[in-house]
Each structure stands twice: as C-alpha cells, then as structure tokens.
XYZ file of C-alpha atoms in Angstrom:
140
model
C 55.801 86.768 38.399
C 57.369 83.618 37.051
C 60.148 83.023 39.569
C 60.659 81.745 43.100
C 63.271 81.574 45.817
C 63.125 79.034 48.604
C 65.596 79.163 51.482
C 66.020 76.022 53.590
C 67.871 76.337 56.912
C 69.538 73.256 58.359
C 71.691 73.107 61.514
C 74.963 73.576 59.640
C 73.796 74.341 56.149
C 71.746 76.944 54.213
C 70.226 75.885 50.867
C 68.765 78.455 48.429
C 66.656 77.228 45.473
C 65.818 79.725 42.735
C 64.129 79.383 39.335
C 62.577 81.518 36.701
C 61.603 80.760 33.105
C 61.259 84.289 31.739
C 64.671 85.673 32.590
C 66.844 87.617 30.212
C 70.023 85.836 31.091
C 70.400 82.396 32.632
C 72.713 82.061 35.602
C 74.479 78.948 36.829
C 72.266 75.931 37.157
C 73.993 74.830 40.363
C 76.192 76.772 42.791
C 77.664 75.338 45.950
C 79.585 77.633 48.252
C 81.698 76.116 50.999
C 84.385 77.338 53.342
C 86.917 75.345 51.323
C 85.802 76.265 47.824
C 83.084 76.776 45.270
C 81.430 74.584 42.656
C 79.460 76.007 39.724
C 77.596 74.280 36.912
C 75.882 75.688 33.834
C 73.578 74.170 31.212
C 70.437 72.115 31.251
C 70.273 68.341 31.228
C 71.072 67.323 27.626
C 68.508 64.547 27.807
C 65.686 67.120 27.940
C 66.831 68.859 24.745
C 67.385 65.497 22.974
C 63.847 64.350 23.905
C 62.342 67.653 22.699
C 64.167 67.122 19.399
C 62.484 63.729 19.027
C 65.515 61.607 19.724
C 65.224 58.186 21.347
C 67.728 57.009 23.951
C 68.242 53.526 22.517
C 68.895 54.996 19.055
C 71.115 57.908 20.088
C 74.853 57.404 20.553
C 76.307 58.947 23.707
C 72.822 59.496 25.165
C 73.093 61.692 28.297
C 76.721 62.704 27.761
C 77.215 66.448 28.354
C 79.608 68.553 26.248
C 82.660 69.819 28.074
C 81.482 73.417 27.890
C 78.736 72.757 30.432
C 80.778 70.598 32.894
C 81.032 71.933 36.364
C 83.959 73.986 37.686
C 85.548 73.706 41.089
C 87.692 76.405 42.696
C 89.386 75.190 45.857
C 92.601 74.422 47.639
C 93.920 70.896 47.504
C 96.989 69.716 49.473
C 98.042 73.326 49.971
C 97.727 74.307 46.315
C 95.042 76.526 44.739
C 93.150 74.507 42.145
C 90.552 75.406 39.485
C 89.392 72.404 37.518
C 86.541 71.149 35.346
C 84.460 68.312 36.747
C 83.066 66.031 34.092
C 79.291 65.520 34.364
C 77.972 62.082 35.086
C 76.176 60.543 32.183
C 72.381 61.145 32.375
C 70.205 58.000 32.371
C 66.469 58.694 32.228
C 65.869 55.196 30.834
C 67.628 53.778 33.868
C 65.188 55.560 36.177
C 62.208 53.996 34.447
C 63.894 50.574 34.347
C 64.405 50.857 38.110
C 60.671 51.571 38.604
C 59.804 48.624 36.407
C 62.122 46.315 38.311
C 60.695 47.484 41.675
C 57.159 46.830 40.465
C 58.201 43.364 39.238
C 59.910 42.623 42.597
C 63.354 42.304 41.091
C 64.843 45.527 42.463
C 64.518 48.254 45.058
C 63.424 51.782 44.255
C 66.318 54.215 43.981
C 63.898 57.082 44.701
C 61.650 55.953 47.495
C 58.095 56.949 48.208
C 59.302 58.569 51.407
C 61.784 60.736 49.497
C 59.103 61.766 47.068
C 56.747 62.580 49.964
C 59.446 64.760 51.587
C 59.883 66.768 48.355
C 56.158 67.334 48.092
C 56.089 68.428 51.735
C 58.846 71.014 51.114
C 56.871 72.378 48.141
C 53.762 72.624 50.314
C 55.722 74.405 53.008
C 57.164 76.822 50.500
C 53.660 77.644 49.272
C 52.512 78.120 52.871
C 55.456 80.414 53.570
C 54.671 82.513 50.506
C 50.967 82.775 51.425
C 51.746 83.739 55.040
C 54.727 85.874 54.082
C 56.834 84.342 56.826
C 59.317 81.553 57.481
C 57.679 78.253 58.453
C 59.297 75.572 60.539
C 59.372 71.891 59.742
C-alpha cells in the first residue's frame, strides 16, 4: 500500500491529511471545508517540476509563479452574495527558505521555521505511525 490518511482532531477543527503516489487520478492538493464556504487547490508546487527539469532559480524568469489553471478556487458567500472566485497562488520561494536558514546561522535573522515547529511535525508523524501500528486513535 502506498497511501496514508491521518486524521487530527482539535477542539473546534478536524484536519485530514491524505497522500498516495500510485493513484490513477490525482485529486485536489488542498481542500478546506468551512461552514461559510470551501477552498480547493490543484497542482503541485511548480518549483519542484522546475528543479527536476534542471532549472536554476536565479536563471529562471518568474521562478515559483504558478499558472492560473492551478490557482485555488473559493466558493462562499460574501456580503450576502454567492461568490465563486479564483485565488492567485503566492509565489514560491525555495531560495528564500535557504537564505533564511543562512541568515539565522550567521546571526542576522530569525528562523521562519523554528526547531520547535519542526519537532512538532516529527512528533505528529511518530504518533501517526504509532496509531497505525496499534490500530487505534492516540492522544497527544
């Protein structure tokens, strides 16, 4: 089996994470359901495909800019009117992440992704593996 599903329960929120590489048809990359609307987003980060193709950020115009066909879509009510709209993706910036790490190491900046945040992600992965092994929900 090459897929997983992790369900996280918070006091006022349920988060479901799913992934699988060997699927016949890809679904949305992100889906957010709320009582006021829905947001869906397709496509993979364009930076990944560019890197696989051997492109270099500093030498590639519009690095990290996603095409309109994979922008997100929101379906909601706004000021009493039903609205369906595209949401332009933020520009991806892998080089900026590494520049931030460099600056933190050099003492000229603060980490945008902290060690504590990284630890928390690893802990959730460990708990998901424990849940799968024990075939039950585990509490944090």
